[in-house]
mmCIF file of the C-alpha atoms, coordinates in Angstrom:
data_MODEL
# 
_entry.id   MODEL 
# 
loop_
_atom_site.group_PDB 
_atom_site.id 
_atom_site.type_symbol 
_atom_site.label_atom_id 
_atom_site.label_alt_id 
_atom_site.label_comp_id 
_atom_site.label_asym_id 
_atom_site.label_entity_id 
_atom_site.label_seq_id 
_atom_site.pdbx_PDB_ins_code 
_atom_site.Cartn_x 
_atom_site.Cartn_y 
_atom_site.Cartn_z 
_atom_site.occupancy 
_atom_site.B_iso_or_equiv 
_atom_site.pdbx_formal_charge 
_atom_site.auth_seq_id 
_atom_site.auth_comp_id 
_atom_site.auth_asym_id 
_atom_site.auth_atom_id 
_atom_site.pdbx_PDB_model_num 
ATOM 1   C CA . MET A 1 1   ? 0.102   -0.043  -0.103 1.00 0.00 ? 1   MET A CA 1 
ATOM 2   C CA . GLY A 1 2   ? 1.737   3.118   -1.265 1.00 0.00 ? 2   GLY A CA 1 
ATOM 3   C CA . PRO A 1 3   ? 1.235   6.707   -0.034 1.00 0.00 ? 3   PRO A CA 1 
ATOM 4   C CA . LYS A 1 4   ? -1.054  7.498   -3.189 1.00 0.00 ? 4   LYS A CA 1 
ATOM 5   C CA . THR A 1 5   ? -3.244  4.654   -2.092 1.00 0.00 ? 5   THR A CA 1 
ATOM 6   C CA . PHE A 1 6   ? -3.355  5.470   1.406  1.00 0.00 ? 6   PHE A CA 1 
ATOM 7   C CA . ASN A 1 7   ? -4.000  9.029   0.801  1.00 0.00 ? 7   ASN A CA 1 
ATOM 8   C CA . LYS A 1 8   ? -6.946  8.066   -1.377 1.00 0.00 ? 8   LYS A CA 1 
ATOM 9   C CA . PHE A 1 9   ? -8.269  5.664   1.179  1.00 0.00 ? 9   PHE A CA 1 
ATOM 10  C CA . LYS A 1 10  ? -8.171  8.515   3.849  1.00 0.00 ? 10  LYS A CA 1 
ATOM 11  C CA . ARG A 1 11  ? -9.893  11.002  1.318  1.00 0.00 ? 11  ARG A CA 1 
ATOM 12  C CA . ILE A 1 12  ? -12.850 8.553   0.962  1.00 0.00 ? 12  ILE A CA 1 
ATOM 13  C CA . LEU A 1 13  ? -13.046 7.855   4.517  1.00 0.00 ? 13  LEU A CA 1 
ATOM 14  C CA . GLY A 1 14  ? -13.004 11.699  5.318  1.00 0.00 ? 14  GLY A CA 1 
ATOM 15  C CA . ARG A 1 15  ? -15.970 12.225  3.181  1.00 0.00 ? 15  ARG A CA 1 
ATOM 16  C CA . ASN A 1 16  ? -17.910 9.111   4.201  1.00 0.00 ? 16  ASN A CA 1 
ATOM 17  C CA . LYS A 1 17  ? -16.938 8.563   8.002  1.00 0.00 ? 17  LYS A CA 1 
ATOM 18  C CA . ARG A 1 18  ? -20.491 8.285   9.374  1.00 0.00 ? 18  ARG A CA 1 
ATOM 19  C CA . ARG A 1 19  ? -21.625 5.925   6.516  1.00 0.00 ? 19  ARG A CA 1 
ATOM 20  C CA . ILE A 1 20  ? -18.806 3.843   6.985  1.00 0.00 ? 20  ILE A CA 1 
ATOM 21  C CA . ILE A 1 21  ? -17.957 3.695   10.707 1.00 0.00 ? 21  ILE A CA 1 
ATOM 22  C CA . ILE A 1 22  ? -21.572 3.220   12.130 1.00 0.00 ? 22  ILE A CA 1 
ATOM 23  C CA . PRO A 1 23  ? -22.231 0.393   10.169 1.00 0.00 ? 23  PRO A CA 1 
ATOM 24  C CA . MET A 1 24  ? -19.005 -1.241  10.762 1.00 0.00 ? 24  MET A CA 1 
ATOM 25  C CA . GLY A 1 25  ? -19.124 -0.713  14.265 1.00 0.00 ? 25  GLY A CA 1 
ATOM 26  C CA . VAL A 1 26  ? -22.460 -2.273  14.411 1.00 0.00 ? 26  VAL A CA 1 
ATOM 27  C CA . PHE A 1 27  ? -21.217 -5.300  12.681 1.00 0.00 ? 27  PHE A CA 1 
ATOM 28  C CA . VAL A 1 28  ? -18.441 -5.575  15.234 1.00 0.00 ? 28  VAL A CA 1 
ATOM 29  C CA . PHE A 1 29  ? -20.784 -5.215  18.089 1.00 0.00 ? 29  PHE A CA 1 
ATOM 30  C CA . CYS A 1 30  ? -23.174 -7.983  16.760 1.00 0.00 ? 30  CYS A CA 1 
ATOM 31  C CA . ILE A 1 31  ? -20.025 -10.541 15.906 1.00 0.00 ? 31  ILE A CA 1 
ATOM 32  C CA . LEU A 1 32  ? -18.662 -9.644  19.715 1.00 0.00 ? 32  LEU A CA 1 
ATOM 33  C CA . GLY A 1 33  ? -22.289 -10.047 20.853 1.00 0.00 ? 33  GLY A CA 1 
ATOM 34  C CA . LEU A 1 34  ? -22.608 -13.469 19.159 1.00 0.00 ? 34  LEU A CA 1 
ATOM 35  C CA . LEU A 1 35  ? -19.191 -14.554 20.634 1.00 0.00 ? 35  LEU A CA 1 
ATOM 36  C CA . THR A 1 36  ? -20.101 -13.762 23.884 1.00 0.00 ? 36  THR A CA 1 
ATOM 37  C CA . VAL A 1 37  ? -23.412 -15.789 23.392 1.00 0.00 ? 37  VAL A CA 1 
ATOM 38  C CA . ASN A 1 38  ? -21.775 -18.692 21.963 1.00 0.00 ? 38  ASN A CA 1 
ATOM 39  C CA . ALA A 1 39  ? -19.168 -18.552 25.047 1.00 0.00 ? 39  ALA A CA 1 
ATOM 40  C CA . TYR A 1 40  ? -21.907 -18.421 27.429 1.00 0.00 ? 40  TYR A CA 1 
ATOM 41  C CA . GLN A 1 41  ? -24.051 -21.267 26.151 1.00 0.00 ? 41  GLN A CA 1 
ATOM 42  C CA . ALA A 1 42  ? -20.470 -23.341 26.135 1.00 0.00 ? 42  ALA A CA 1 
ATOM 43  C CA . TYR A 1 43  ? -19.939 -22.361 29.727 1.00 0.00 ? 43  TYR A CA 1 
ATOM 44  C CA . GLN A 1 44  ? -23.847 -23.579 30.336 1.00 0.00 ? 44  GLN A CA 1 
ATOM 45  C CA . LYS A 1 45  ? -23.199 -27.072 28.864 1.00 0.00 ? 45  LYS A CA 1 
ATOM 46  C CA . GLN A 1 46  ? -20.106 -27.693 30.670 1.00 0.00 ? 46  GLN A CA 1 
ATOM 47  C CA . LEU A 1 47  ? -21.601 -26.778 33.917 1.00 0.00 ? 47  LEU A CA 1 
ATOM 48  C CA . GLN A 1 48  ? -24.564 -29.116 33.203 1.00 0.00 ? 48  GLN A CA 1 
ATOM 49  C CA . TYR A 1 49  ? -21.829 -31.881 32.175 1.00 0.00 ? 49  TYR A CA 1 
ATOM 50  C CA . GLN A 1 50  ? -20.059 -31.184 35.448 1.00 0.00 ? 50  GLN A CA 1 
ATOM 51  C CA . SER A 1 51  ? -23.364 -31.205 37.545 1.00 0.00 ? 51  SER A CA 1 
ATOM 52  C CA . MET A 1 52  ? -24.298 -34.607 35.952 1.00 0.00 ? 52  MET A CA 1 
ATOM 53  C CA . VAL A 1 53  ? -20.916 -36.184 36.677 1.00 0.00 ? 53  VAL A CA 1 
ATOM 54  C CA . LEU A 1 54  ? -21.112 -35.021 40.320 1.00 0.00 ? 54  LEU A CA 1 
ATOM 55  C CA . ALA A 1 55  ? -24.449 -36.628 40.675 1.00 0.00 ? 55  ALA A CA 1 
ATOM 56  C CA . ALA A 1 56  ? -23.413 -39.797 39.163 1.00 0.00 ? 56  ALA A CA 1 
ATOM 57  C CA . ARG A 1 57  ? -20.361 -39.699 41.650 1.00 0.00 ? 57  ARG A CA 1 
ATOM 58  C CA . VAL A 1 58  ? -22.505 -39.293 44.453 1.00 0.00 ? 58  VAL A CA 1 
ATOM 59  C CA . LYS A 1 59  ? -25.023 -42.036 43.435 1.00 0.00 ? 59  LYS A CA 1 
ATOM 60  C CA . GLN A 1 60  ? -21.793 -44.284 43.141 1.00 0.00 ? 60  GLN A CA 1 
ATOM 61  C CA . ASN A 1 61  ? -20.293 -43.274 46.590 1.00 0.00 ? 61  ASN A CA 1 
ATOM 62  C CA . ALA A 1 62  ? -23.995 -43.974 48.129 1.00 0.00 ? 62  ALA A CA 1 
ATOM 63  C CA . LEU A 1 63  ? -24.158 -47.328 46.358 1.00 0.00 ? 63  LEU A CA 1 
ATOM 64  C CA . LYS A 1 64  ? -20.605 -48.375 47.430 1.00 0.00 ? 64  LYS A CA 1 
ATOM 65  C CA . THR A 1 65  ? -21.642 -47.316 50.897 1.00 0.00 ? 65  THR A CA 1 
ATOM 66  C CA . PHE A 1 66  ? -24.773 -49.220 50.950 1.00 0.00 ? 66  PHE A CA 1 
ATOM 67  C CA . VAL A 1 67  ? -23.017 -52.540 49.589 1.00 0.00 ? 67  VAL A CA 1 
ATOM 68  C CA . SER A 1 68  ? -20.333 -52.042 52.337 1.00 0.00 ? 68  SER A CA 1 
ATOM 69  C CA . LYS A 1 69  ? -23.011 -51.897 54.738 1.00 0.00 ? 69  LYS A CA 1 
ATOM 70  C CA . ILE A 1 70  ? -24.446 -55.397 53.654 1.00 0.00 ? 70  ILE A CA 1 
ATOM 71  C CA . ALA A 1 71  ? -20.963 -56.641 53.458 1.00 0.00 ? 71  ALA A CA 1 
ATOM 72  C CA . LEU A 1 72  ? -20.754 -55.392 57.156 1.00 0.00 ? 72  LEU A CA 1 
ATOM 73  C CA . ASP A 1 73  ? -23.885 -57.316 57.955 1.00 0.00 ? 73  ASP A CA 1 
ATOM 74  C CA . VAL A 1 74  ? -22.601 -60.611 56.276 1.00 0.00 ? 74  VAL A CA 1 
ATOM 75  C CA . ASN A 1 75  ? -19.314 -60.425 57.757 1.00 0.00 ? 75  ASN A CA 1 
ATOM 76  C CA . ASN A 1 76  ? -20.469 -59.997 61.106 1.00 0.00 ? 76  ASN A CA 1 
ATOM 77  C CA . LYS A 1 77  ? -23.140 -62.518 60.881 1.00 0.00 ? 77  LYS A CA 1 
ATOM 78  C CA . ASP A 1 78  ? -25.777 -59.767 61.512 1.00 0.00 ? 78  ASP A CA 1 
ATOM 79  C CA . TRP A 1 79  ? -28.928 -61.571 59.767 1.00 0.00 ? 79  TRP A CA 1 
ATOM 80  C CA . ALA A 1 80  ? -31.286 -59.338 61.255 1.00 0.00 ? 80  ALA A CA 1 
ATOM 81  C CA . ASN A 1 81  ? -29.917 -56.015 59.794 1.00 0.00 ? 81  ASN A CA 1 
ATOM 82  C CA . LEU A 1 82  ? -29.090 -57.931 56.527 1.00 0.00 ? 82  LEU A CA 1 
ATOM 83  C CA . TYR A 1 83  ? -32.652 -58.851 56.173 1.00 0.00 ? 83  TYR A CA 1 
ATOM 84  C CA . ASP A 1 84  ? -33.912 -55.381 57.044 1.00 0.00 ? 84  ASP A CA 1 
ATOM 85  C CA . SER A 1 85  ? -31.650 -53.633 54.679 1.00 0.00 ? 85  SER A CA 1 
ATOM 86  C CA . GLY A 1 86  ? -30.390 -55.920 52.011 1.00 0.00 ? 86  GLY A CA 1 
ATOM 87  C CA . MET A 1 87  ? -33.461 -58.143 51.231 1.00 0.00 ? 87  MET A CA 1 
ATOM 88  C CA . THR A 1 88  ? -35.941 -56.994 48.487 1.00 0.00 ? 88  THR A CA 1 
ATOM 89  C CA . THR A 1 89  ? -39.506 -56.715 48.861 1.00 0.00 ? 89  THR A CA 1 
ATOM 90  C CA . SER A 1 90  ? -40.371 -59.987 47.207 1.00 0.00 ? 90  SER A CA 1 
ATOM 91  C CA . PHE A 1 91  ? -37.998 -61.723 49.096 1.00 0.00 ? 91  PHE A CA 1 
ATOM 92  C CA . LYS A 1 92  ? -39.569 -60.479 52.534 1.00 0.00 ? 92  LYS A CA 1 
ATOM 93  C CA . ASN A 1 93  ? -42.913 -61.468 51.312 1.00 0.00 ? 93  ASN A CA 1 
ATOM 94  C CA . LEU A 1 94  ? -41.818 -65.168 51.018 1.00 0.00 ? 94  LEU A CA 1 
ATOM 95  C CA . VAL A 1 95  ? -39.424 -65.584 54.061 1.00 0.00 ? 95  VAL A CA 1 
ATOM 96  C CA . THR A 1 96  ? -39.938 -64.337 57.521 1.00 0.00 ? 96  THR A CA 1 
ATOM 97  C CA . LYS A 1 97  ? -37.230 -62.558 59.335 1.00 0.00 ? 97  LYS A CA 1 
ATOM 98  C CA . ASP A 1 98  ? -37.004 -65.419 61.677 1.00 0.00 ? 98  ASP A CA 1 
ATOM 99  C CA . VAL A 1 99  ? -36.781 -68.048 59.414 1.00 0.00 ? 99  VAL A CA 1 
ATOM 100 C CA . PHE A 1 100 ? -34.032 -66.110 57.625 1.00 0.00 ? 100 PHE A CA 1 
ATOM 101 C CA . ILE A 1 101 ? -31.990 -65.872 60.706 1.00 0.00 ? 101 ILE A CA 1 
ATOM 102 C CA . LYS A 1 102 ? -32.372 -69.462 61.622 1.00 0.00 ? 102 LYS A CA 1 
ATOM 103 C CA . THR A 1 103 ? -31.457 -70.319 58.377 1.00 0.00 ? 103 THR A CA 1 
ATOM 104 C CA . SER A 1 104 ? -28.583 -68.030 58.139 1.00 0.00 ? 104 SER A CA 1 
ATOM 105 C CA . ASP A 1 105 ? -27.236 -69.224 61.293 1.00 0.00 ? 105 ASP A CA 1 
ATOM 106 C CA . LYS A 1 106 ? -27.514 -73.020 60.549 1.00 0.00 ? 106 LYS A CA 1 
ATOM 107 C CA . SER A 1 107 ? -25.847 -72.339 57.177 1.00 0.00 ? 107 SER A CA 1 
ATOM 108 C CA . SER A 1 108 ? -22.949 -70.330 58.571 1.00 0.00 ? 108 SER A CA 1 
ATOM 109 C CA . THR A 1 109 ? -22.322 -72.705 61.419 1.00 0.00 ? 109 THR A CA 1 
ATOM 110 C CA . ASN A 1 110 ? -19.458 -74.955 59.576 1.00 0.00 ? 110 ASN A CA 1 
ATOM 111 C CA . ILE A 1 111 ? -18.020 -71.767 58.338 1.00 0.00 ? 111 ILE A CA 1 
ATOM 112 C CA . TYR A 1 112 ? -14.587 -70.308 59.849 1.00 0.00 ? 112 TYR A CA 1 
ATOM 113 C CA . SER A 1 113 ? -14.526 -66.935 58.199 1.00 0.00 ? 113 SER A CA 1 
ATOM 114 C CA . PHE A 1 114 ? -16.812 -65.175 55.622 1.00 0.00 ? 114 PHE A CA 1 
ATOM 115 C CA . ASN A 1 115 ? -15.876 -62.257 53.594 1.00 0.00 ? 115 ASN A CA 1 
ATOM 116 C CA . MET A 1 116 ? -17.875 -59.972 51.060 1.00 0.00 ? 116 MET A CA 1 
ATOM 117 C CA . THR A 1 117 ? -16.278 -57.126 49.137 1.00 0.00 ? 117 THR A CA 1 
ATOM 118 C CA . ALA A 1 118 ? -17.379 -55.137 46.305 1.00 0.00 ? 118 ALA A CA 1 
ATOM 119 C CA . LYS A 1 119 ? -15.341 -55.514 43.299 1.00 0.00 ? 119 LYS A CA 1 
ATOM 120 C CA . ASN A 1 120 ? -16.932 -53.445 40.616 1.00 0.00 ? 120 ASN A CA 1 
ATOM 121 C CA . VAL A 1 121 ? -19.510 -50.567 40.793 1.00 0.00 ? 121 VAL A CA 1 
ATOM 122 C CA . SER A 1 122 ? -21.042 -49.094 37.908 1.00 0.00 ? 122 SER A CA 1 
ATOM 123 C CA . ILE A 1 123 ? -24.222 -46.849 37.659 1.00 0.00 ? 123 ILE A CA 1 
ATOM 124 C CA . LYS A 1 124 ? -26.418 -46.110 34.686 1.00 0.00 ? 124 LYS A CA 1 
ATOM 125 C CA . GLY A 1 125 ? -29.184 -43.566 35.641 1.00 0.00 ? 125 GLY A CA 1 
ATOM 126 C CA . ASN A 1 126 ? -31.160 -44.951 38.643 1.00 0.00 ? 126 ASN A CA 1 
ATOM 127 C CA . ASN A 1 127 ? -29.875 -48.422 38.286 1.00 0.00 ? 127 ASN A CA 1 
ATOM 128 C CA . GLY A 1 128 ? -26.651 -49.656 39.749 1.00 0.00 ? 128 GLY A CA 1 
ATOM 129 C CA . THR A 1 129 ? -24.702 -53.066 39.228 1.00 0.00 ? 129 THR A CA 1 
ATOM 130 C CA . VAL A 1 130 ? -22.273 -54.470 41.645 1.00 0.00 ? 130 VAL A CA 1 
ATOM 131 C CA . GLU A 1 131 ? -19.861 -57.390 41.383 1.00 0.00 ? 131 GLU A CA 1 
ATOM 132 C CA . GLU A 1 132 ? -19.048 -59.079 44.745 1.00 0.00 ? 132 GLU A CA 1 
ATOM 133 C CA . VAL A 1 133 ? -16.610 -61.442 45.558 1.00 0.00 ? 133 VAL A CA 1 
ATOM 134 C CA . TYR A 1 134 ? -17.458 -63.784 48.319 1.00 0.00 ? 134 TYR A CA 1 
ATOM 135 C CA . LEU A 1 135 ? -14.380 -65.732 50.256 1.00 0.00 ? 135 LEU A CA 1 
ATOM 136 C CA . LYS A 1 136 ? -15.562 -68.436 52.515 1.00 0.00 ? 136 LYS A CA 1 
ATOM 137 C CA . CYS A 1 137 ? -13.017 -70.194 54.769 1.00 0.00 ? 137 CYS A CA 1 
ATOM 138 C CA . ILE A 1 138 ? -14.048 -73.621 56.326 1.00 0.00 ? 138 ILE A CA 1 
ATOM 139 C CA . THR A 1 139 ? -10.737 -73.849 58.473 1.00 0.00 ? 139 THR A CA 1 
ATOM 140 C CA . ARG A 1 140 ? -8.374  -71.222 59.852 1.00 0.00 ? 140 ARG A CA 1 
ATOM 141 C CA . ASP A 1 141 ? -5.668  -72.168 57.134 1.00 0.00 ? 141 ASP A CA 1 
ATOM 142 C CA . CYS A 1 142 ? -8.164  -70.941 54.332 1.00 0.00 ? 142 CYS A CA 1 
ATOM 143 C CA . ILE A 1 143 ? -6.263  -72.673 51.480 1.00 0.00 ? 143 ILE A CA 1 
ATOM 144 C CA . GLY A 1 144 ? -6.894  -75.450 49.024 1.00 0.00 ? 144 GLY A CA 1 
ATOM 145 C CA . ASP A 1 145 ? -10.401 -77.121 49.639 1.00 0.00 ? 145 ASP A CA 1 
ATOM 146 C CA . ASN A 1 146 ? -10.961 -75.074 52.640 1.00 0.00 ? 146 ASN A CA 1 
ATOM 147 C CA . ARG A 1 147 ? -10.991 -71.885 50.700 1.00 0.00 ? 147 ARG A CA 1 
ATOM 148 C CA . GLN A 1 148 ? -13.991 -71.159 48.700 1.00 0.00 ? 148 GLN A CA 1 
ATOM 149 C CA . GLU A 1 149 ? -14.233 -67.986 46.230 1.00 0.00 ? 149 GLU A CA 1 
ATOM 150 C CA . SER A 1 150 ? -17.066 -67.094 44.277 1.00 0.00 ? 150 SER A CA 1 
ATOM 151 C CA . THR A 1 151 ? -18.346 -63.702 42.345 1.00 0.00 ? 151 THR A CA 1 
ATOM 152 C CA . ASN A 1 152 ? -21.757 -62.629 41.805 1.00 0.00 ? 152 ASN A CA 1 
ATOM 153 C CA . SER A 1 153 ? -23.523 -59.664 40.286 1.00 0.00 ? 153 SER A CA 1 
ATOM 154 C CA . TYR A 1 154 ? -26.339 -57.855 41.882 1.00 0.00 ? 154 TYR A CA 1 
ATOM 155 C CA . GLU A 1 155 ? -28.617 -55.053 40.707 1.00 0.00 ? 155 GLU A CA 1 
ATOM 156 C CA . PHE A 1 156 ? -29.721 -52.103 42.680 1.00 0.00 ? 156 PHE A CA 1 
ATOM 157 C CA . THR A 1 157 ? -32.298 -49.445 41.947 1.00 0.00 ? 157 THR A CA 1 
ATOM 158 C CA . TYR A 1 158 ? -31.843 -45.651 43.402 1.00 0.00 ? 158 TYR A CA 1 
ATOM 159 C CA . ASP A 1 159 ? -35.258 -44.382 44.739 1.00 0.00 ? 159 ASP A CA 1 
ATOM 160 C CA . ASN A 1 160 ? -36.339 -41.734 47.138 1.00 0.00 ? 160 ASN A CA 1 
ATOM 161 C CA . GLY A 1 161 ? -32.509 -40.613 47.679 1.00 0.00 ? 161 GLY A CA 1 
ATOM 162 C CA . GLY A 1 162 ? -31.122 -43.874 48.630 1.00 0.00 ? 162 GLY A CA 1 
ATOM 163 C CA . TRP A 1 163 ? -30.413 -47.348 47.087 1.00 0.00 ? 163 TRP A CA 1 
ATOM 164 C CA . SER A 1 164 ? -32.026 -50.813 47.437 1.00 0.00 ? 164 SER A CA 1 
ATOM 165 C CA . PRO A 1 165 ? -31.928 -54.248 46.171 1.00 0.00 ? 165 PRO A CA 1 
ATOM 166 C CA . LYS A 1 166 ? -33.838 -54.654 42.654 1.00 0.00 ? 166 LYS A CA 1 
ATOM 167 C CA . ASP A 1 167 ? -36.869 -56.695 42.992 1.00 0.00 ? 167 ASP A CA 1 
ATOM 168 C CA . LYS A 1 168 ? -36.337 -59.480 40.075 1.00 0.00 ? 168 LYS A CA 1 
ATOM 169 C CA . ILE A 1 169 ? -40.068 -60.676 40.636 1.00 0.00 ? 169 ILE A CA 1 
ATOM 170 C CA . PRO A 1 170 ? -42.803 -58.095 39.531 1.00 0.00 ? 170 PRO A CA 1 
# 
């Protein structure tokens, strides 16, 4: 851009200043407004995503706590507490608390120790799945035939701010 071209541009701008600068200012203001709105919408989406992730973590931690409580009841042979918090409604309709306690006591008499731990916990909406590992020791040594290990998967539902075992019987 040479000096003649610059002077020509300056002359045209001087005569048409209002016709050029005002529309240009409006155009720049509109572009800045659109960029601000897009940035705000992206920020809102990020906040919504973070909120969903936080809610999922809260649910997952609550399920881990619930399963840990059930595991503690099993490990301590607290069958009454296990019946109250860890059994489904349909199971409770079929088996009374007294029968459950007596049956559980009898089945655990030949067991030296019993340990239940949650291995994998996954959440999808209001449904959770927990893979639990059971370790049963018949004697104090807990090796070879005296050691029995099994893995089971259980489903839970999140309702009214807490977890409960999923009823498989409609």
